[in-house]
């Protein structure tokens, strides 16, 4: 299997990688705006059929395709996941369970 990830093929081009990561963050925030409020996790964070987990899988796949099609850039799984979860943190579309184990809320 050949290496396709742009960051791995050209690790020295940090300006391009950072610009693409910023574009990914923007892409995810825009996609979240298309959805109603989404409840994070729930009783079982490993429930792969939960709306948040399904949304993650779909948007990660779409973002990878978008990057390759529009920017001729193949992001690493780490770049995709980091941008996705940073966007979750910035978005107001996600609701947390009242008892999610975070004592600081």
CSV table of C-alpha atoms in Angstrom, one decimal:
chain,number,residue,atom,x,y,z
A,1,UNK,CA,0.0,0.0,0.0
A,2,UNK,CA,1.5,3.3,-1.1
A,3,UNK,CA,1.6,6.3,1.3
A,4,UNK,CA,-0.9,8.9,0.1
A,5,UNK,CA,-1.0,11.4,2.9
A,6,UNK,CA,0.3,14.8,1.8
A,7,UNK,CA,1.8,15.6,5.2
A,8,UNK,CA,3.8,12.3,5.1
A,9,UNK,CA,5.0,12.8,1.6
A,10,UNK,CA,6.1,16.4,2.1
A,11,UNK,CA,6.6,17.0,5.9
A,12,UNK,CA,8.7,20.2,5.4
A,13,UNK,CA,5.8,22.1,3.9
A,14,UNK,CA,4.4,23.1,7.3
A,15,UNK,CA,2.7,26.3,6.0
A,16,UNK,CA,0.6,24.2,3.6
A,17,UNK,CA,-0.3,21.6,6.2
A,18,UNK,CA,-1.4,24.3,8.7
A,19,UNK,CA,-3.4,26.1,6.1
A,20,UNK,CA,-5.2,22.8,5.2
A,21,UNK,CA,-5.9,22.1,8.9
A,22,UNK,CA,-7.4,25.6,9.2
A,23,UNK,CA,-9.5,24.9,6.1
A,24,UNK,CA,-10.6,21.5,7.6
A,25,UNK,CA,-11.7,23.3,10.9
A,26,UNK,CA,-13.7,25.8,8.8
A,27,UNK,CA,-15.2,23.0,6.8
A,28,UNK,CA,-16.4,21.1,9.9
A,29,UNK,CA,-17.9,24.2,11.5
A,30,UNK,CA,-19.8,24.9,8.3
A,31,UNK,CA,-21.1,21.4,8.1
A,32,UNK,CA,-22.3,21.4,11.8
A,33,UNK,CA,-24.4,24.5,11.0
A,34,UNK,CA,-26.4,22.3,8.6
A,35,UNK,CA,-27.6,20.1,11.5
A,36,UNK,CA,-30.0,20.7,14.4
A,37,UNK,CA,-28.5,20.5,17.9
A,38,UNK,CA,-26.8,17.1,18.5
A,39,UNK,CA,-26.5,15.5,21.9
A,40,UNK,CA,-23.0,14.3,22.7
A,41,UNK,CA,-22.6,10.7,23.6
A,42,UNK,CA,-25.3,9.6,26.0
A,43,UNK,CA,-25.4,6.5,28.2
A,44,UNK,CA,-22.9,4.6,26.0
A,45,UNK,CA,-20.1,6.6,24.3
A,46,UNK,CA,-19.2,3.5,22.3
A,47,UNK,CA,-22.7,3.2,20.8
A,48,UNK,CA,-21.7,3.3,17.1
A,49,UNK,CA,-25.3,4.0,16.1
A,50,UNK,CA,-25.6,7.1,18.2
A,51,UNK,CA,-26.1,10.2,16.1
A,52,UNK,CA,-22.8,11.8,17.1
A,53,UNK,CA,-20.8,8.7,16.2
A,54,UNK,CA,-22.6,8.4,12.9
A,55,UNK,CA,-22.1,12.1,12.1
A,56,UNK,CA,-18.3,11.7,12.9
A,57,UNK,CA,-17.9,8.9,10.4
A,58,UNK,CA,-19.8,10.6,7.6
A,59,UNK,CA,-18.2,14.0,8.0
A,60,UNK,CA,-14.7,12.6,8.2
A,61,UNK,CA,-15.2,10.7,5.0
A,62,UNK,CA,-16.7,13.7,3.3
A,63,UNK,CA,-13.9,16.0,4.5
A,64,UNK,CA,-11.2,13.6,3.2
A,65,UNK,CA,-13.0,13.5,-0.2
A,66,UNK,CA,-13.4,17.3,-0.2
A,67,UNK,CA,-9.7,18.0,0.5
A,68,UNK,CA,-8.6,15.6,-2.2
A,69,UNK,CA,-11.1,17.0,-4.8
A,70,UNK,CA,-10.8,20.7,-4.0
A,71,UNK,CA,-7.3,21.1,-2.7
A,72,UNK,CA,-5.4,18.1,-4.2
A,73,UNK,CA,-4.4,17.3,-0.6
A,74,UNK,CA,-4.8,14.0,1.2
A,75,UNK,CA,-5.1,14.7,5.0
A,76,UNK,CA,-4.0,12.2,7.6
A,77,UNK,CA,-6.6,10.6,9.9
A,78,UNK,CA,-5.0,12.5,12.7
A,79,UNK,CA,-5.5,15.8,10.9
A,80,UNK,CA,-9.1,15.0,10.2
A,81,UNK,CA,-9.9,13.9,13.7
A,82,UNK,CA,-8.1,16.9,15.3
A,83,UNK,CA,-10.0,19.4,13.1
A,84,UNK,CA,-13.3,17.6,13.7
A,85,UNK,CA,-13.0,17.7,17.5
A,86,UNK,CA,-11.7,21.3,17.5
A,87,UNK,CA,-14.7,22.2,15.5
A,88,UNK,CA,-17.0,20.4,18.0
A,89,UNK,CA,-15.4,22.5,20.7
A,90,UNK,CA,-16.1,25.7,18.8
A,91,UNK,CA,-19.6,24.9,17.7
A,92,UNK,CA,-22.7,25.7,19.6
A,93,UNK,CA,-24.6,22.8,18.0
A,94,UNK,CA,-23.6,20.2,20.5
A,95,UNK,CA,-25.3,19.5,23.8
A,96,UNK,CA,-23.8,17.6,26.6
A,97,UNK,CA,-25.6,15.2,29.0
A,98,UNK,CA,-26.3,16.7,32.4
A,99,UNK,CA,-24.4,13.8,34.0
A,100,UNK,CA,-21.4,13.4,31.7
A,101,UNK,CA,-18.8,12.9,34.4
A,102,UNK,CA,-17.3,16.4,34.0
A,103,UNK,CA,-17.2,17.9,37.6
A,104,UNK,CA,-16.2,21.3,36.3
A,105,UNK,CA,-19.5,22.2,34.8
